[in-house]
mmCIF file of N, CA and C in Angstrom:
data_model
loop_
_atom_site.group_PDB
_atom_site.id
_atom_site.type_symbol
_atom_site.label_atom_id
_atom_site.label_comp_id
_atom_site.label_asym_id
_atom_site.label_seq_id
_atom_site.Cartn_x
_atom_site.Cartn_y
_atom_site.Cartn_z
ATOM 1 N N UNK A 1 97.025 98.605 90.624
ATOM 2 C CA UNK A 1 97.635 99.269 91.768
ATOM 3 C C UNK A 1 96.531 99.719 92.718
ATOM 4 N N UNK A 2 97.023 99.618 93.893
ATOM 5 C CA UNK A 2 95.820 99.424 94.820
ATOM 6 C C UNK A 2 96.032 101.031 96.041
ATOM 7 N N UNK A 3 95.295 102.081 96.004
ATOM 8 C CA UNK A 3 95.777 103.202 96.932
ATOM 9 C C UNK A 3 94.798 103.158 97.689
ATOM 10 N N UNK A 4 94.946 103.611 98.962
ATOM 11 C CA UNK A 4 93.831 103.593 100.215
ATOM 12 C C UNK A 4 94.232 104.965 100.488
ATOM 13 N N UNK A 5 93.027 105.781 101.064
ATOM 14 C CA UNK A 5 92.851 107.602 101.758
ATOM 15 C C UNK A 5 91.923 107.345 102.331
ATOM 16 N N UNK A 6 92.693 107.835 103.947
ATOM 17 C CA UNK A 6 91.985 108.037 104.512
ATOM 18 C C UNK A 6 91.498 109.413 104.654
ATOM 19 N N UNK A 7 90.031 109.608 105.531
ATOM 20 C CA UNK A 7 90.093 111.021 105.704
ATOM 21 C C UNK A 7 89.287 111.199 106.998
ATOM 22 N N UNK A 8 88.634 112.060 107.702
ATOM 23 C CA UNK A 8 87.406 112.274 109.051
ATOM 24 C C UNK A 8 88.644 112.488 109.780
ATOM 25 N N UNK A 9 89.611 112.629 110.409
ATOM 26 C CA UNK A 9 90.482 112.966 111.628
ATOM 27 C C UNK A 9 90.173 114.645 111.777
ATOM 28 N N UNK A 10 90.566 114.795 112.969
ATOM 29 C CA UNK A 10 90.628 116.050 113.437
ATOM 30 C C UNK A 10 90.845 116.287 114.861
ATOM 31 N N UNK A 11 90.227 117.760 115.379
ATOM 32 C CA UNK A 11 91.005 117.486 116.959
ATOM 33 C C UNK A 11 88.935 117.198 117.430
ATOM 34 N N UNK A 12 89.172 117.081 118.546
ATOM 35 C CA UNK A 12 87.685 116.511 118.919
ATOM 36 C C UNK A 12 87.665 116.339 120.590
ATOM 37 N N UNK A 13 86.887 116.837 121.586
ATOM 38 C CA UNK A 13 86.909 117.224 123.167
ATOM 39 C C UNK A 13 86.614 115.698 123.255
ATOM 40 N N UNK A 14 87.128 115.242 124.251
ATOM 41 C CA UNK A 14 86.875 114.234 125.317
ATOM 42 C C UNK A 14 85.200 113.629 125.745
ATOM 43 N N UNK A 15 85.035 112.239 125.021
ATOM 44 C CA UNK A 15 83.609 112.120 124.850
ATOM 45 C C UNK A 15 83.272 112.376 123.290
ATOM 46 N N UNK A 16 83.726 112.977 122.898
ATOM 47 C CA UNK A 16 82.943 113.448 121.280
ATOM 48 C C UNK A 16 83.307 112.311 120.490
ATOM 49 N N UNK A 17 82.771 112.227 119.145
ATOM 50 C CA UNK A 17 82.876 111.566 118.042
ATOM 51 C C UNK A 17 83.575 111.598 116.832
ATOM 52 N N UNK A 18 84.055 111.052 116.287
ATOM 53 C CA UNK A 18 84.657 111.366 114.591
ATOM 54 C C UNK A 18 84.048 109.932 114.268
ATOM 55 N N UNK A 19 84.499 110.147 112.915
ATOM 56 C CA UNK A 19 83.828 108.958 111.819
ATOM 57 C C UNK A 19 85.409 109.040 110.811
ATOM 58 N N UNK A 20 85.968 108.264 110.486
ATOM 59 C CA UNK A 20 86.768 108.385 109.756
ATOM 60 C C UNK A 20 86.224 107.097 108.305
ATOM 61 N N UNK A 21 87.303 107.941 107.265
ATOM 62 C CA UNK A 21 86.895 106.956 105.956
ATOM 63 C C UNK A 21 88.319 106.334 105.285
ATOM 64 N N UNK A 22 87.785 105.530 104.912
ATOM 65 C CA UNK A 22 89.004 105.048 103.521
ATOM 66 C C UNK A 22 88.347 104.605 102.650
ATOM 67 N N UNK A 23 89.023 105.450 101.830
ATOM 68 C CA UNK A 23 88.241 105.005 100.332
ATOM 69 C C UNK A 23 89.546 104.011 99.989
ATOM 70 N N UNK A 24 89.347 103.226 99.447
ATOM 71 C CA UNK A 24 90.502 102.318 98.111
ATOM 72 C C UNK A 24 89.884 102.580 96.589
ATOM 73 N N UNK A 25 91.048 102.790 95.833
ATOM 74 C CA UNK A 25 90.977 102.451 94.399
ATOM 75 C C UNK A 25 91.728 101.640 94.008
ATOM 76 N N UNK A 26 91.464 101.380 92.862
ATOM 77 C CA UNK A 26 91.706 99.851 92.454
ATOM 78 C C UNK A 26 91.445 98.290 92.857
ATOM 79 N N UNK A 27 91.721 97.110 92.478
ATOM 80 C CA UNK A 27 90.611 96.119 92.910
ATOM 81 C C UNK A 27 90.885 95.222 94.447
ATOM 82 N N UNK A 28 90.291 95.509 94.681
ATOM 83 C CA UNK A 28 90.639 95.253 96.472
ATOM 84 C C UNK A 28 89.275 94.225 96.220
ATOM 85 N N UNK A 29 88.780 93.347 95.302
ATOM 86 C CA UNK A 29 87.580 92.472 95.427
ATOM 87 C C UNK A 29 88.171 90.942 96.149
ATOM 88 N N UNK A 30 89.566 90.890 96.063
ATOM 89 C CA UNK A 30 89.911 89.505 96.839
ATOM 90 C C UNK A 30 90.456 89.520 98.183
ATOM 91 N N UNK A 31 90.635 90.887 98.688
ATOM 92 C CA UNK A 31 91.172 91.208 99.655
ATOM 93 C C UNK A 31 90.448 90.067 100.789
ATOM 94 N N UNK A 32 90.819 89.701 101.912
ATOM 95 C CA UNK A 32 90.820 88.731 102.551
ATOM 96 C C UNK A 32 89.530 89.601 103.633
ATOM 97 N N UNK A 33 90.571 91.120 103.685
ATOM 98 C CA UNK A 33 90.096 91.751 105.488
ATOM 99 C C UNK A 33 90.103 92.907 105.156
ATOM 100 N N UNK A 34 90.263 94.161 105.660
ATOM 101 C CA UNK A 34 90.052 95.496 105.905
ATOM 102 C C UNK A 34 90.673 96.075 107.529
ATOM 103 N N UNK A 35 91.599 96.720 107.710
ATOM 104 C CA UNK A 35 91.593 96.970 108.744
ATOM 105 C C UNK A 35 92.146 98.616 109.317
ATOM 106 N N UNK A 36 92.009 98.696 110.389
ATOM 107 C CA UNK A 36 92.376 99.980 110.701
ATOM 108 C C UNK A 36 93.593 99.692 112.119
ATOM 109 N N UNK A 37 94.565 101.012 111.747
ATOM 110 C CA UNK A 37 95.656 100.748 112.673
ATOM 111 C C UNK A 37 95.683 102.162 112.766
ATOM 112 N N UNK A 38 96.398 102.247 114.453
ATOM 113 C CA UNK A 38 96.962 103.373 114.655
ATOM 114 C C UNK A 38 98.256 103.669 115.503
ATOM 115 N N UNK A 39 98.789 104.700 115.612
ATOM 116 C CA UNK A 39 100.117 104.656 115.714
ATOM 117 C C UNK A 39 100.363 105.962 116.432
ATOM 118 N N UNK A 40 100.732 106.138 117.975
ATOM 119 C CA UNK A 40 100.688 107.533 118.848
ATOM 120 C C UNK A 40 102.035 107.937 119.144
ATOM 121 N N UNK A 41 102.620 108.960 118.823
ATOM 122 C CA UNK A 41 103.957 109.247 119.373
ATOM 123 C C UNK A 41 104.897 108.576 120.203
ATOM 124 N N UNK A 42 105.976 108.057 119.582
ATOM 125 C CA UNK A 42 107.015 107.383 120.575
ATOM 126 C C UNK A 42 106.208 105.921 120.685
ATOM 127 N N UNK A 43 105.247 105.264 120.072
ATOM 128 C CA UNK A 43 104.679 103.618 120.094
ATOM 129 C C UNK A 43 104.511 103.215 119.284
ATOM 130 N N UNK A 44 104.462 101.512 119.232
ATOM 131 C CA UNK A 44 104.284 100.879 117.615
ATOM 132 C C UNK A 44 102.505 101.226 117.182
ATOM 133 N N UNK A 45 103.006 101.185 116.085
ATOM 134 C CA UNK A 45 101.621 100.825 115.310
ATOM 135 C C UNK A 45 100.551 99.886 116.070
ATOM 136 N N UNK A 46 99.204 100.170 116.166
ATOM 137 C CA UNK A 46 98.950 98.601 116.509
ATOM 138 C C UNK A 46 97.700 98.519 116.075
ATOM 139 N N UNK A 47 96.673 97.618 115.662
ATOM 140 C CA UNK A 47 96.024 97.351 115.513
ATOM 141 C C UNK A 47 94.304 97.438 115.746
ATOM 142 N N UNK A 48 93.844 97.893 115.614
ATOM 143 C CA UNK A 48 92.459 98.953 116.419
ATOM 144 C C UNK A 48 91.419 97.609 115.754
ATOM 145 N N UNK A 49 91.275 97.970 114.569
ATOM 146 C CA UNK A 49 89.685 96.587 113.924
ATOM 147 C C UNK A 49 89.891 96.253 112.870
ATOM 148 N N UNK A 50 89.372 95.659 112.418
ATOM 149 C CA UNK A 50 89.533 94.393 111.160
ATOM 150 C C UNK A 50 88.201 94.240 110.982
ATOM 151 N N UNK A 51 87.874 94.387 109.468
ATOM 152 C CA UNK A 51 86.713 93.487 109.219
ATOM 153 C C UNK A 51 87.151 92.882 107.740
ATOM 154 N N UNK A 52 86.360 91.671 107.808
ATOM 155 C CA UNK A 52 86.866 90.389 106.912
ATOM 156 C C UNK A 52 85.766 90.715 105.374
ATOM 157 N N UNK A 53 86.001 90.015 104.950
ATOM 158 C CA UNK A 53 85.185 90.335 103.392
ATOM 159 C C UNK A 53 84.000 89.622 103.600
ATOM 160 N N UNK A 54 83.964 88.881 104.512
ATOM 161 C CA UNK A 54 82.436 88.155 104.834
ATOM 162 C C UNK A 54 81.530 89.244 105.788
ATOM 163 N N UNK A 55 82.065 89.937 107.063
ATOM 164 C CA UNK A 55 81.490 90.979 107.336
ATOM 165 C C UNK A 55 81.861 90.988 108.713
ATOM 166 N N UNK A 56 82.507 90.205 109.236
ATOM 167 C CA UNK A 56 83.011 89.488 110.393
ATOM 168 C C UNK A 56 83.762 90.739 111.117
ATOM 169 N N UNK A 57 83.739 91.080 112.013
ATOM 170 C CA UNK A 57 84.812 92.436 112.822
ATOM 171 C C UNK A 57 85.473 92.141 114.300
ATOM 172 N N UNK A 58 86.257 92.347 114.481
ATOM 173 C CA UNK A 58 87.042 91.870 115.747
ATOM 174 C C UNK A 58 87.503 93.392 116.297
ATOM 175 N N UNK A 59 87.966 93.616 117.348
ATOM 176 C CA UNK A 59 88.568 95.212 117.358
ATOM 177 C C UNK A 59 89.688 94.663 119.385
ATOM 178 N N UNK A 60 90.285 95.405 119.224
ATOM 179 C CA UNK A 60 91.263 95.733 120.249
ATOM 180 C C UNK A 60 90.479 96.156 122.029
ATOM 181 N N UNK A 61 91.115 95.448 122.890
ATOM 182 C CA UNK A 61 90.349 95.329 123.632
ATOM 183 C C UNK A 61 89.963 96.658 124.152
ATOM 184 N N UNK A 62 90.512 97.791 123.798
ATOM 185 C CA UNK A 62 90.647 99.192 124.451
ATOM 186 C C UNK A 62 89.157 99.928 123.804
ATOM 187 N N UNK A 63 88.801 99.517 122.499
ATOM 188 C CA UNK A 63 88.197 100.339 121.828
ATOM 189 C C UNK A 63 86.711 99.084 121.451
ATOM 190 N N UNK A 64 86.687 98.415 121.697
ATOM 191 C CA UNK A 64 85.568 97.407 121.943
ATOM 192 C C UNK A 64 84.685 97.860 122.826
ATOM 193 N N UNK A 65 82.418 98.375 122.336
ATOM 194 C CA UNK A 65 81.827 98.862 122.704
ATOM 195 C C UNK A 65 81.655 100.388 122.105
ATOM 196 N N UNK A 66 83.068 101.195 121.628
ATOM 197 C CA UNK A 66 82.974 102.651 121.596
ATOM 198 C C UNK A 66 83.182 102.721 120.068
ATOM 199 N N UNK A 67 83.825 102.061 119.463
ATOM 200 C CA UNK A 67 84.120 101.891 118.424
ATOM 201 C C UNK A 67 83.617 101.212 117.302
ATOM 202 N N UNK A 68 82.956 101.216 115.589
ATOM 203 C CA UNK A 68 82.427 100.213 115.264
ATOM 204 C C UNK A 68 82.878 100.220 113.775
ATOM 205 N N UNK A 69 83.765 99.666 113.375
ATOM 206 C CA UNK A 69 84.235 99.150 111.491
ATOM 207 C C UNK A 69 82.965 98.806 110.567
ATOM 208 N N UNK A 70 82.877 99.223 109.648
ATOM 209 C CA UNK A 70 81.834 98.724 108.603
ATOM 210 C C UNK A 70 82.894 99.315 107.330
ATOM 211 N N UNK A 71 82.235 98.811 106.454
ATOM 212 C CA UNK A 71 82.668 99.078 104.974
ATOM 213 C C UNK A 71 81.221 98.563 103.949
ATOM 214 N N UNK A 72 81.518 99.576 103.110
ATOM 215 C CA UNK A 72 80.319 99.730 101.662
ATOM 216 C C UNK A 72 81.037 99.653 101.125
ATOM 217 N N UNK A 73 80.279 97.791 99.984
ATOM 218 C CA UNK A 73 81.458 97.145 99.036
ATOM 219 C C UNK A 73 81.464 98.328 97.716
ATOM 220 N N UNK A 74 79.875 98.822 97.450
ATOM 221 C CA UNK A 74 79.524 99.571 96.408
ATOM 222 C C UNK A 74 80.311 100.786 96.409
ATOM 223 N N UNK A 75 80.956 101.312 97.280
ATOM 224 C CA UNK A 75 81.779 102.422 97.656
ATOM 225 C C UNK A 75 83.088 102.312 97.299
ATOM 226 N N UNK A 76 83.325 100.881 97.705
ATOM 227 C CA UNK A 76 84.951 100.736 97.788
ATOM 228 C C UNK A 76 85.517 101.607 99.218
ATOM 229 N N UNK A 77 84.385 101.612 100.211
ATOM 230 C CA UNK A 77 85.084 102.621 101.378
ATOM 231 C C UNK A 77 84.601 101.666 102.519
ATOM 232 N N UNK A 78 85.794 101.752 103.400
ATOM 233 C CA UNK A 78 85.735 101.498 104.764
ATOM 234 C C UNK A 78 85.547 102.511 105.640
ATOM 235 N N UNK A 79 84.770 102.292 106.941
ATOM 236 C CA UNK A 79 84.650 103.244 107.680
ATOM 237 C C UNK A 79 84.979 102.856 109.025
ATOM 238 N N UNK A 80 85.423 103.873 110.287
ATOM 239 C CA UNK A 80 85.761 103.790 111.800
ATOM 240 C C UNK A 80 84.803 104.597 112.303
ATOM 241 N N UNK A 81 83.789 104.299 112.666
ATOM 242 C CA UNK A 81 83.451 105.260 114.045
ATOM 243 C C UNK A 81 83.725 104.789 114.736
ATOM 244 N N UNK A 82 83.905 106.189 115.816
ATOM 245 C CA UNK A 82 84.467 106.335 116.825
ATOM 246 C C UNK A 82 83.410 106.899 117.945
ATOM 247 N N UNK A 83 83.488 106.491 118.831
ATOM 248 C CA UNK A 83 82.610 107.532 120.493
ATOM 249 C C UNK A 83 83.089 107.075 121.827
ATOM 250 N N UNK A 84 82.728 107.850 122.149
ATOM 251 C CA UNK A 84 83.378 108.120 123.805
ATOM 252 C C UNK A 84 84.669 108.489 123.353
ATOM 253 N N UNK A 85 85.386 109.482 122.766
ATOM 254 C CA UNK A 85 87.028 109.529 122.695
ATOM 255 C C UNK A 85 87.758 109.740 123.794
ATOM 256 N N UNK A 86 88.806 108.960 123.897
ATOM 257 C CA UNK A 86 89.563 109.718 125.007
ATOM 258 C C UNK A 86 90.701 109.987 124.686
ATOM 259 N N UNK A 87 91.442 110.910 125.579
ATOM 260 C CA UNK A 87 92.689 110.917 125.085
ATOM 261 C C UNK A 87 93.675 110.227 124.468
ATOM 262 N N UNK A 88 93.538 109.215 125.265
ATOM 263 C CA UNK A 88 94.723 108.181 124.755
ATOM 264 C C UNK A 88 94.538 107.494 123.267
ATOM 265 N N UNK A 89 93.022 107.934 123.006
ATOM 266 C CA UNK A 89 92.554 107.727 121.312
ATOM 267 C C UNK A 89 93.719 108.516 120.679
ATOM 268 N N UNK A 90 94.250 109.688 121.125
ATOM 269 C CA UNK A 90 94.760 110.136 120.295
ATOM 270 C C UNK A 90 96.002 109.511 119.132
ATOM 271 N N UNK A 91 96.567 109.496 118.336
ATOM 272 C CA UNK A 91 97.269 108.810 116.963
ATOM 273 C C UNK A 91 96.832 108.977 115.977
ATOM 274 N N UNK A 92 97.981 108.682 114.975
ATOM 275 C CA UNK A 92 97.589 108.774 113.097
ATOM 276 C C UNK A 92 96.661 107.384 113.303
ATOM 277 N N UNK A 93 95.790 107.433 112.723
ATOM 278 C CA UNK A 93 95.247 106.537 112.243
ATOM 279 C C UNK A 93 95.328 106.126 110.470
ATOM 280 N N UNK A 94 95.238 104.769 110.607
ATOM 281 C CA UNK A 94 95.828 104.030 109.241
ATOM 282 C C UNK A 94 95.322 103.075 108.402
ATOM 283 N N UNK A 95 94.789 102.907 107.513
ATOM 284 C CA UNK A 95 93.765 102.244 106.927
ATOM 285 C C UNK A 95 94.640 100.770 106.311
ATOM 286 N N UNK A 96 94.476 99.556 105.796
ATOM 287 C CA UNK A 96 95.508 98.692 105.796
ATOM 288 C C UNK A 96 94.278 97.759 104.957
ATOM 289 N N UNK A 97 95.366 97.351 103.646
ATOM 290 C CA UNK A 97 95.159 95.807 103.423
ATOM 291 C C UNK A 97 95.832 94.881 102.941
ATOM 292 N N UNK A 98 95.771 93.653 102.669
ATOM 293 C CA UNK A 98 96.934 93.065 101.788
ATOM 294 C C UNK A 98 96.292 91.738 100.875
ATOM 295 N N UNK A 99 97.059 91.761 99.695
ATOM 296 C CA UNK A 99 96.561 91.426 98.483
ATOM 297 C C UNK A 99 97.442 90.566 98.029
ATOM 298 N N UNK A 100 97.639 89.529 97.800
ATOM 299 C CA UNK A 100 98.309 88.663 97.245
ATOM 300 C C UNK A 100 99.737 88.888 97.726
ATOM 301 N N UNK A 101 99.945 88.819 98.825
ATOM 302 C CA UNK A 101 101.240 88.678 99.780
ATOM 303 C C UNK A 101 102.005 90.222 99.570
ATOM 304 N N UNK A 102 101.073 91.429 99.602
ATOM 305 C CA UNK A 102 101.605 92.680 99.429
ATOM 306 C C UNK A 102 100.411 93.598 100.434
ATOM 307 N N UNK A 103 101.232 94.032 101.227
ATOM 308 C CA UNK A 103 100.517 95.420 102.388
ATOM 309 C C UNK A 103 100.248 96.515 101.266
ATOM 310 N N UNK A 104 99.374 96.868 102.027
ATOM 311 C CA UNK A 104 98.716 98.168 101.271
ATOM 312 C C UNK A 104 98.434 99.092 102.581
ATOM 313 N N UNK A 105 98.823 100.304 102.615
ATOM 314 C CA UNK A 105 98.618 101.069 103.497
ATOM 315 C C UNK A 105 98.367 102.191 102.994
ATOM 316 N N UNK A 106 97.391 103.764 103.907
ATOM 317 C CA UNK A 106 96.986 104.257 103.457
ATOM 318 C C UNK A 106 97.791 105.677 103.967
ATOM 319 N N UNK A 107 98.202 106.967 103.957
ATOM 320 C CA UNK A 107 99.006 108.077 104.205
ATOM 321 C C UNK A 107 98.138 108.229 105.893
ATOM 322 N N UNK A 108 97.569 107.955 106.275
ATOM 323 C CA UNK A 108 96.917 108.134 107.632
ATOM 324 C C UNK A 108 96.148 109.991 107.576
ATOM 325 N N UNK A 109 95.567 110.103 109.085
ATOM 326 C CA UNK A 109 94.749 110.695 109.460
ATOM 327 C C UNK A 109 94.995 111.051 110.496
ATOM 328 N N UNK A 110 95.151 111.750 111.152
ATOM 329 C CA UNK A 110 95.016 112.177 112.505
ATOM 330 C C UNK A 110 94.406 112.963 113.523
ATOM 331 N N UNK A 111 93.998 111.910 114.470
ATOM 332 C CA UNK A 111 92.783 111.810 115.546
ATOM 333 C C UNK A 111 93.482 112.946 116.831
ATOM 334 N N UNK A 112 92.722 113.824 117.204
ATOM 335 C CA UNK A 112 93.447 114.207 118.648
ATOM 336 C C UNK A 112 92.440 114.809 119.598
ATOM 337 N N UNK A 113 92.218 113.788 120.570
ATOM 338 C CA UNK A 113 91.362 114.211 121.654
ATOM 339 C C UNK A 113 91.443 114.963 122.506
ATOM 340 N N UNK A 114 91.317 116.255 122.715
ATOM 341 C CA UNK A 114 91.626 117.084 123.862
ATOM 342 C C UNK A 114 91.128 117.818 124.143
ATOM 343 N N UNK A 115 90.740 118.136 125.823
ATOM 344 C CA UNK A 115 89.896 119.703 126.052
ATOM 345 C C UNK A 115 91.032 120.544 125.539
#
């Protein structure tokens, strides 16, 4: 059984930084990707970055430059930094993987940018 936690959210001024984490337990060694999603009041979920098990990262055109995915295999943790925040950063953020034709998602975090 495979659980993902996230954690690093909080509230944070306009411009500032967070770092958020997900740890996984259990064996996430075939997992394909890694990714992070987020989800803001009244909108779908959507998709923020991905990184692949080779090391490969793609991210959403909004947060490309400010934003950067890594993960430590020895950890079993993925990570989001984050900079330059802006408001519209604000949302739960959501840690995500899937394993032999089964989603794995994580209880989320939540980011909120504001003076």
């Amino acid at each position: 059984q495979v659980q993902l936690v996230e954690s690093g959210g909080g509230l944070v001024q306009p411009g500032g930084s967070l770092r958020l984490s997900c740890a996984a337990s259990g064996d996430i060694s075939n997992a394909f990707a890694m990714a992070w999603y987020r989800q803001a009041p009244g909108k779908q979920r959507e998709l923020v970055a991905v990184i692949s098990s080779g090391g490969s990262t793609n991210y959403v055109d909004s947060v490309k430059g400010r934003f950067t995915i890594s993960s430590d295999n020895t950890k079993n943790t993925m990570y989001l930094q984050m900079n330059s925040l802006k408001p519209e950063d604000t949302a739960g953020y959501y840690c995500n993987t899937v394993l032999q034709g089964t989603a794995y998602w994580g209880q989320g975090t939540q980011v909120t940018v504001s003076s």
